[in-house]
XYZ file of C-alpha atoms in Angstrom:
487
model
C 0.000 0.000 0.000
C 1.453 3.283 -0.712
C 1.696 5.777 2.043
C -1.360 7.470 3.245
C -2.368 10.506 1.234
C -4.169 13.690 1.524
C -7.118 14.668 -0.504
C -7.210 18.827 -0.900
C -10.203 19.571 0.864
C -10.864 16.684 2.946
C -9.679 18.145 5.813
C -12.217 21.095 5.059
C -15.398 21.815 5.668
C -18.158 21.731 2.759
C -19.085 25.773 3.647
C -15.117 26.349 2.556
C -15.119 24.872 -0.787
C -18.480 26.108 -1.422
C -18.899 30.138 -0.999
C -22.144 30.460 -2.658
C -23.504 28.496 0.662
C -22.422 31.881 2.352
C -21.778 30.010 5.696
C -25.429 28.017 5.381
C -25.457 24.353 5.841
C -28.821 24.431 4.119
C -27.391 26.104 1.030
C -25.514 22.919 0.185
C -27.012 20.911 -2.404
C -27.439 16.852 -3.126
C -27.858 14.640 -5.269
C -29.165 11.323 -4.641
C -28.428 7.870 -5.238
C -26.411 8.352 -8.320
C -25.751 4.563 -9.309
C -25.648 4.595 -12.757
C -23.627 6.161 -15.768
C -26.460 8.297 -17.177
C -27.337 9.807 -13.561
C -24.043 10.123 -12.465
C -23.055 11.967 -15.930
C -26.732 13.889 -15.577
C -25.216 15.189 -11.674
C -22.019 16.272 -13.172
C -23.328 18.768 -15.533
C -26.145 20.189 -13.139
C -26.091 22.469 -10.311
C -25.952 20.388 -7.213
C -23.045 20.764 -5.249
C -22.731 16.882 -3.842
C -23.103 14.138 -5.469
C -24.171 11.262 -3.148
C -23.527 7.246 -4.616
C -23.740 3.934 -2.863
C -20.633 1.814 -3.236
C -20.588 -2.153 -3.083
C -18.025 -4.389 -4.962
C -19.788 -6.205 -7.827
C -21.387 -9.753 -7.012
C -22.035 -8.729 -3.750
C -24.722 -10.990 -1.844
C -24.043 -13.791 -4.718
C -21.965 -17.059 -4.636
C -19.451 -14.787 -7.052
C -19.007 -11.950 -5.711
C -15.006 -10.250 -6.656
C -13.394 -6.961 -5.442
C -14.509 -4.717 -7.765
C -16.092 -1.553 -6.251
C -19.335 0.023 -7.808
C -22.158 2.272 -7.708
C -25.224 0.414 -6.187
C -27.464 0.125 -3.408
C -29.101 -3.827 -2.056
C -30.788 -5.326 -3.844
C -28.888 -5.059 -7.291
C -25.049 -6.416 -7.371
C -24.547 -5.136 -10.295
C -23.769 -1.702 -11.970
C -22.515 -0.031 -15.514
C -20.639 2.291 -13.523
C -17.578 1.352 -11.656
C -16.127 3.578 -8.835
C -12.960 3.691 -11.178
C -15.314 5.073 -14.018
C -17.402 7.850 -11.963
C -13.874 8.975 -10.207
C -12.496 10.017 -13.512
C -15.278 11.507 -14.399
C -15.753 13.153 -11.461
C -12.185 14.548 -11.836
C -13.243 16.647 -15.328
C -15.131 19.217 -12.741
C -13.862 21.224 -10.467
C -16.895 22.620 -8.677
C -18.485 19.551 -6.899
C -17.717 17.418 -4.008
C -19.171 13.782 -3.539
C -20.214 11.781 -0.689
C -19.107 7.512 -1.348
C -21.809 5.692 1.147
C -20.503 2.175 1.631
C -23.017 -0.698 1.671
C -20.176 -3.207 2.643
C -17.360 -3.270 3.957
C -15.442 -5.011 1.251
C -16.021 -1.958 -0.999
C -14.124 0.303 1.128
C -10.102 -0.546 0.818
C -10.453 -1.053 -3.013
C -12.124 2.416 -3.481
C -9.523 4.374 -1.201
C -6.835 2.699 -3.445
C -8.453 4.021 -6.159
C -9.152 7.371 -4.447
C -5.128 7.584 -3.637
C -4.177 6.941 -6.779
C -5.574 10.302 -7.829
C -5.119 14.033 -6.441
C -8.628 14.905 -6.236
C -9.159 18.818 -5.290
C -12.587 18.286 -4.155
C -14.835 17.617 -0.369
C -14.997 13.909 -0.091
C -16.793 12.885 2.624
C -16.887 8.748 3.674
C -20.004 7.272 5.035
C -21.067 4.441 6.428
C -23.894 3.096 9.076
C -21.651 1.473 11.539
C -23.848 1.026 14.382
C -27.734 0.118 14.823
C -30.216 2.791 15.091
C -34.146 3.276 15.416
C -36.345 0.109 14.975
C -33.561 -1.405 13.178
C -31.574 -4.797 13.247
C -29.834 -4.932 10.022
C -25.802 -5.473 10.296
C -23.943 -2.130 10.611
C -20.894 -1.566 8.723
C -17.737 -3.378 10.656
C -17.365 0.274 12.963
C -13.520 -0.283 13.682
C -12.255 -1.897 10.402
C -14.247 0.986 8.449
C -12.345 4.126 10.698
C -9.318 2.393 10.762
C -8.942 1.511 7.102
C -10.295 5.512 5.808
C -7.971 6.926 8.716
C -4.710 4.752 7.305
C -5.625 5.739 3.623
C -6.914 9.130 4.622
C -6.548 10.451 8.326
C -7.876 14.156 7.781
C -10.703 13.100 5.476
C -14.281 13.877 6.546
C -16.121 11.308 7.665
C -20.237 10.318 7.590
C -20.799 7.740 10.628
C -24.152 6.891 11.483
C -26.991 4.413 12.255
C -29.114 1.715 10.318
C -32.702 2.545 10.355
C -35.745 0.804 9.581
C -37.358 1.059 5.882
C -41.034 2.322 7.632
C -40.385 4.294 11.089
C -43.049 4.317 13.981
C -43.895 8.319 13.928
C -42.784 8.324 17.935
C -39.402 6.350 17.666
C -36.165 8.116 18.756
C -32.662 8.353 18.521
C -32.306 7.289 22.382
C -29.187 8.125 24.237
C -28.351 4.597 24.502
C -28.325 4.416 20.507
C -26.400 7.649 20.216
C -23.865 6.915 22.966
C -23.245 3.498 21.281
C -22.143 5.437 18.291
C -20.241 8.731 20.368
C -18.188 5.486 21.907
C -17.172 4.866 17.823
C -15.871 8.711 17.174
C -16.061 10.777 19.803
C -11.649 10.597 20.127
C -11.799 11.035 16.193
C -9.633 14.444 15.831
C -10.864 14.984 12.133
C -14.170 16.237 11.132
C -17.254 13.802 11.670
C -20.941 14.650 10.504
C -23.604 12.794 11.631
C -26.236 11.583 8.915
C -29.762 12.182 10.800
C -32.861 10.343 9.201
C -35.251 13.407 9.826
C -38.799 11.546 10.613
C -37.070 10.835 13.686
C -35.752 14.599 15.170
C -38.660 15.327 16.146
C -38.127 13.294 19.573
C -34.683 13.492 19.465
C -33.352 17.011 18.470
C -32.220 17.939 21.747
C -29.732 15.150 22.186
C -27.985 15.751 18.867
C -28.021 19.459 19.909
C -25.959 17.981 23.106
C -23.977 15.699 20.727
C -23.224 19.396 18.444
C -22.180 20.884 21.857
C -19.625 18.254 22.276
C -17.139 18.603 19.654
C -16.728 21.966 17.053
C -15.440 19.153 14.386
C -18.930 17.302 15.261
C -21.615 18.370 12.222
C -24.952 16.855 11.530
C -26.655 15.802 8.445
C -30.125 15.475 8.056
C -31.393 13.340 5.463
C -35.337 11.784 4.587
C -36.358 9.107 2.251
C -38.963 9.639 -0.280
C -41.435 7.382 2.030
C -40.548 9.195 4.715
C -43.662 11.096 6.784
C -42.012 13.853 8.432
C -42.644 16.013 11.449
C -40.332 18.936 10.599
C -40.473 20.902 13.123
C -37.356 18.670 14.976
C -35.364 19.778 11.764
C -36.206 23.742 12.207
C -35.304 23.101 16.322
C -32.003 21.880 15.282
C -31.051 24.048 12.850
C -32.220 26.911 14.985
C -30.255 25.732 17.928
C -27.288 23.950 16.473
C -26.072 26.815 14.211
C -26.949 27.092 10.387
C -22.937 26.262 9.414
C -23.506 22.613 11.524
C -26.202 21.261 10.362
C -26.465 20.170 7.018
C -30.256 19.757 5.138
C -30.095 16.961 2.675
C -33.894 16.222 2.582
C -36.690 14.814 -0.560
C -37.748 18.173 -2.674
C -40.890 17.858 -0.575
C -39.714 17.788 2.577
C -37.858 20.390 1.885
C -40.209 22.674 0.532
C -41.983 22.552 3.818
C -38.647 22.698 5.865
C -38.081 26.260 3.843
C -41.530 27.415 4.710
C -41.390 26.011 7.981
C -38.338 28.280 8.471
C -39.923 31.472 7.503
C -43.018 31.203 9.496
C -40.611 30.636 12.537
C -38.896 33.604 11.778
C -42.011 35.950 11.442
C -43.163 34.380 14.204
C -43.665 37.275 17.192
C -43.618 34.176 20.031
C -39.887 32.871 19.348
C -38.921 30.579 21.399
C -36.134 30.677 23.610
C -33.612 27.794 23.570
C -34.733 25.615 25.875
C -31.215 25.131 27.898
C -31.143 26.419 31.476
C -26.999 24.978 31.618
C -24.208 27.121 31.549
C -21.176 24.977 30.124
C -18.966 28.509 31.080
C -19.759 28.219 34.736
C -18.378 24.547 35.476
C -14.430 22.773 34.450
C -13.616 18.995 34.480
C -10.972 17.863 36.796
C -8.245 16.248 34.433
C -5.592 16.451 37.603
C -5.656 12.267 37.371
C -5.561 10.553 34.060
C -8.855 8.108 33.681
C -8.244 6.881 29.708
C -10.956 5.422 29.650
C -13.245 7.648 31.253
C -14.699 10.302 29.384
C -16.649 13.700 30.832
C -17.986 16.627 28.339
C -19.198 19.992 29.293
C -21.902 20.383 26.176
C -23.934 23.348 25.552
C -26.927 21.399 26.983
C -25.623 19.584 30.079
C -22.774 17.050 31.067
C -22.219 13.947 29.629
C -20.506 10.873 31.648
C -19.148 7.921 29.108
C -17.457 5.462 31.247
C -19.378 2.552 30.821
C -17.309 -0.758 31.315
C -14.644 1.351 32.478
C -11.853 0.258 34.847
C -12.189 3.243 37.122
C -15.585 3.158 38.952
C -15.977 6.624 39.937
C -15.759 9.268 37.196
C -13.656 12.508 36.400
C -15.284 15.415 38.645
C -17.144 18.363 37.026
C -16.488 21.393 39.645
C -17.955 24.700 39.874
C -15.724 27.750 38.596
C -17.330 30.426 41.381
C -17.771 30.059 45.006
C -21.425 30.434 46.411
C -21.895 33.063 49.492
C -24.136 31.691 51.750
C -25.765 34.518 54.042
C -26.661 32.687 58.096
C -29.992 34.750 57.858
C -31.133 32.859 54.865
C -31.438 35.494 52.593
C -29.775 33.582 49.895
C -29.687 29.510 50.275
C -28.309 27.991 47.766
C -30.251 25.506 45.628
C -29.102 23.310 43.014
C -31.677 21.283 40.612
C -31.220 19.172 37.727
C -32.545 15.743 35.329
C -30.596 12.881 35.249
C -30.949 10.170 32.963
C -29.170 6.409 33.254
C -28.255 5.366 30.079
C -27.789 1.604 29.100
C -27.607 -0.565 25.993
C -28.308 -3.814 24.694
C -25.161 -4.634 25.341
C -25.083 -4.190 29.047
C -28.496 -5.568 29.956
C -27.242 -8.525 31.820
C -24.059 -6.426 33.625
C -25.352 -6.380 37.312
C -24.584 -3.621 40.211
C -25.596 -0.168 40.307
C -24.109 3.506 39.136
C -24.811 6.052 41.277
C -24.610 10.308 40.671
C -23.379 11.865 43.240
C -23.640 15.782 44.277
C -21.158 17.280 46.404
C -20.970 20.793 48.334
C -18.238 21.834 50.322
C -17.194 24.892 52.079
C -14.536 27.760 51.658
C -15.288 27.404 47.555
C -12.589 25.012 47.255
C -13.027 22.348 44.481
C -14.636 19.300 46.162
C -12.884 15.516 45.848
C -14.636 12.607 47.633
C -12.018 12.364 50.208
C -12.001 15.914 50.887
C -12.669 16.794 54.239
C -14.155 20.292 53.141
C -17.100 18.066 52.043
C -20.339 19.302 53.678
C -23.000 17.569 51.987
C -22.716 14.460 49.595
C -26.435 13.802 47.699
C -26.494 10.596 45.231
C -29.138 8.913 43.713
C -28.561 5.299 41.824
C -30.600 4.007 38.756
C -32.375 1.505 41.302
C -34.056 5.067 42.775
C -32.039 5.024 46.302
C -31.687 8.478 47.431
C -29.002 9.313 49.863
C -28.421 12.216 52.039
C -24.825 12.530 53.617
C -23.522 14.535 56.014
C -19.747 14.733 55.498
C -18.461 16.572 58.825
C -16.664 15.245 61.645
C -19.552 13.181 62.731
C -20.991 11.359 59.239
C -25.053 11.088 59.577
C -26.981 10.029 56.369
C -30.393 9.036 55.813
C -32.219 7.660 52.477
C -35.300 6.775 50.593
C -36.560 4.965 47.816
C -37.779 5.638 44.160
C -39.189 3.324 41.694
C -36.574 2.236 39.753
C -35.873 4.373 36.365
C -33.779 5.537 33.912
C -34.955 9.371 34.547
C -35.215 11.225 37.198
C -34.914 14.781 38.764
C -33.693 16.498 41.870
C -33.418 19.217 43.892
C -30.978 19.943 46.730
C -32.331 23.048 48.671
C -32.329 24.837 51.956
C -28.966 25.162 52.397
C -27.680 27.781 54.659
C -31.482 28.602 56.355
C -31.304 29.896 59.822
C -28.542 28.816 62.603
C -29.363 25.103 62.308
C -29.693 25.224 58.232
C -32.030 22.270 56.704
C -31.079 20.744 53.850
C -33.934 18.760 51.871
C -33.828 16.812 48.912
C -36.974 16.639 46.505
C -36.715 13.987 44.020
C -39.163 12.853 40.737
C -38.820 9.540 39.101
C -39.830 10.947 35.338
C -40.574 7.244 33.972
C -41.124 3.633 35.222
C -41.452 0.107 33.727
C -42.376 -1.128 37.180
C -45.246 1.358 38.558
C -47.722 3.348 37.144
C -46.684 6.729 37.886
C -49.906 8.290 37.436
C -51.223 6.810 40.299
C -48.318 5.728 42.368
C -47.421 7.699 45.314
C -44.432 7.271 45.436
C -43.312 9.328 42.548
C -41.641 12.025 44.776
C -39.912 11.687 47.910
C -38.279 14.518 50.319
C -35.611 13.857 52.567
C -36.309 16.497 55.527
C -33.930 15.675 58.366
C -32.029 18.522 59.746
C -28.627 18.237 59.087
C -26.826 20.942 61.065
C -23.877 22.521 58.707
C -21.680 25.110 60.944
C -21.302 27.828 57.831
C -19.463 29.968 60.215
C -16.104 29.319 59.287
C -17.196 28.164 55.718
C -19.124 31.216 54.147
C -18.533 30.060 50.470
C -19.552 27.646 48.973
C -19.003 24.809 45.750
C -20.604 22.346 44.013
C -19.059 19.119 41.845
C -21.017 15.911 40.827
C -19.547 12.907 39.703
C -20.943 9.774 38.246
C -19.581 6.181 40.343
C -20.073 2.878 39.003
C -19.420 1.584 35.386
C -22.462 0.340 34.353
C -24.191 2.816 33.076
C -23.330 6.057 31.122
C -25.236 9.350 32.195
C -26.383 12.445 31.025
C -27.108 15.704 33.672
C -29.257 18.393 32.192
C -31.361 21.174 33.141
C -28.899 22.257 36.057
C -29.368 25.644 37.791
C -27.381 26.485 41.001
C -29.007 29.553 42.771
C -27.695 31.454 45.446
């Protein structure tokens, strides 16, 4: 193999090689499912900007199949256009980029060769589903023989990793967080540029976590794509857009859909009763601990919340995320400080079977120093597990605690209040279990619990205060959103 090469704008973003987009993600054109000589030769000499193909090698899914990379898409194994043909075609323009989407993996080293072979000054951008997503149970693309085979060829090219989907979606199935972290687990220590293709139907119920996922990584993008029999709500696609940043998220969508995605867009902008992004987080306000090296324990600060990806890990308890500013507690109880948030427990299929518990833990400790689990400047220590055990700890000299019960969940939300109220301060925790495949939450009353014990915190020589959390246990991965801190 000759030594890995670099393709001119691969290492670009699309908005760069493409001005007339002026910065716009939606401004970028497609084309779609360009498997044949007469509509890949149609592309070339029209106005869209990317050309999108399927690649396969010929004979694939038959008792002959050889090594011969094409243009086609399952069913058909066969193709009158080779991906040697359309790449020196594609090499007599100079205004277009293209998008290769492999349907197997033993398409993908035969096309780079080919790809290498030339000096192509155009955005290529390799795709491939490599993990399982909504209603789906197809076989992904091999996920680690696909990035390590375009990053030896081509380490700074762009590349399109996302999920299988079904061919008809339920309208109210979702991109969960267990589906999206089993991808982020893929790519999220990829240094290059990685866009994620979307199907749109399902944004509507899941636009929030991708706008989490945008907030993790600047070289993170998203592309949102529809099929043709594809009924969809698009008002997950205008929430994105409007929240993500027009320049990362890109709009590759059926002319229908997009017509009302346009129109959609305008009526939100006319619209007197815009709505505020609905993120109460401030990633500025808060700093992960990176004194001790965990490698494989991940925490990121995204514009929506903190994630915790650690599952499996060797270390059980997680990096810390620590409060930047101290919190003045005044003894007349003026200003308590209060600290509220949603947690969610995220598993996969994977891990169904991996017993023990994983716990998120709050800690507050006095003179605004940062807080470690050890520390004796601990005050308070909160946690609540995915079984629903809510703890109450106090961390002076003498250690009291006292707990409660939840039904068990993946969701739930807190908040830790009272503190600093009077000479002998109360500190309460008020706790929601947000969903439930044990109890019926409607009727159950058990759905919130407070912890009202008087825990007596001397504040006297401890005016300021901070506030960390941590996740412990390696079961599950966790997301924190929705966290104020008020003082």
């Amino acid at each position: 193999m000759m030594a890995a090469a670099e393709l001119t704008h691969t290492a670009t973003d699309l908005l760069d090689f493409f001005p007339a987009a002026n910065g716009d993600g939606l401004n970028i054109t497609w084309g779609h499912a360009l498997n044949n000589k007469a509509q890949f030769e149609q592309a070339l000499k029209g106005d869209v900007m990317m050309l999108e193909t399927d690649i396969m090698v010929r004979g694939y899914g038959t008792s002959n199949p050889t090594d011969i990379p094409i243009h086609a898409h399952p069913p058909d194994s066969d193709s009158d256009l080779t991906v040697k043909e359309a790449i020196d075609l594609f090499m007599q323009v100079n205004n277009k980029g293209i998008k290769l989407d492999f349907k197997c993996i033993e398409a993908l080293e035969p096309t780079l060769q080919i790809l290498q072979q030339r000096k192509i000054c155009a955005p290529i951008l390799l795709n491939a589903d490599i993990v399982n997503g909504p209603e789906s149970f197809s076989t992904p693309v091999d996920p680690t023989r696909f990035i390590d085979t375009c990053n030896r060829y081509f380490p700074s090219a762009i590349l399109s990793l996302g999920f299988t989907t079904a061919w008809d979606c339920t309208p109210d199935a979702s991109y969960t967080w267990e589906i999206i972290t089993n991808l982020l687990y893929k790519v999220h220590r990829l240094p290059q540029h990685v866009t994620f293709p979307i199907r749109a139907v399902y944004l509507s119920t899941s636009w929030k976590r991708f706008l989490c996922v945008l907030g993790m990584k600047p070289s993170f993008s998203i592309t949102v794509w529809s099929s043709p029999r594809d009924n969809v709500d698009i008002s997950g696609v205008v929430a994105l857009r409007k929240y993500g940043g027009k320049d990362r998220v890109y709009v590759d969508l059926q002319d229908e859909t997009m017509q009302q995605f346009k129109k959609a867009l305008i009526d939100d902008d006319e619209s007197t009763t815009h709505r505020e992004v609905p993120i109460h987080w401030c990633r500025d306000l808060w700093f992960v601990d990176d004194t001790v090296p965990l490698p494989d324990n991940w925490v990121y600060l995204s514009t929506t919340g903190v994630l915790f990806l650690s599952r499996n890990s060797k270390h059980s308890t997680s990096k810390r995320v620590h409060s930047k500013q101290a919190y003045e507690v005044v003894k007349t109880g003026t200003h308590p400080l209060e600290i509220s948030g949603t947690l969610q427990f995220i598993g996969s299929s994977n891990s169904q079977n991996v017993s023990g518990e994983t716990e998120f833990y709050v800690y507050i400790s006095g003179t605004g120093e940062s807080v470690d689990s050890d520390n004796t400047n601990n005050i308070i220590a909160m946690s609540i597990s995915n079984s629903g055990k809510i703890t109450l700890q106090k961390c002076t000299t003498q250690v009291t605690s006292t707990d409660s019960s939840l039904p068990e969940s993946t969701t739930y939300e807190f908040t830790l209040h009272n503190i600093g109220v009077g000479l002998k301060p109360m500190v309460k925790v008020s706790a929601k279990c947000l969903n439930s495949d044990t109890v019926d939450l409607e009727s159950n009353s058990s759905v919130e619990v407070a912890l009202t014990e008087i825990v007596v915190v001397d504040i006297s020589t401890s005016p300021k205060l901070s506030v960390s959390f941590c996740k412990v246990g390696t079961t599950k991965d966790l997301m924190l959103e929705d966290v104020v801190v008020k003082c």
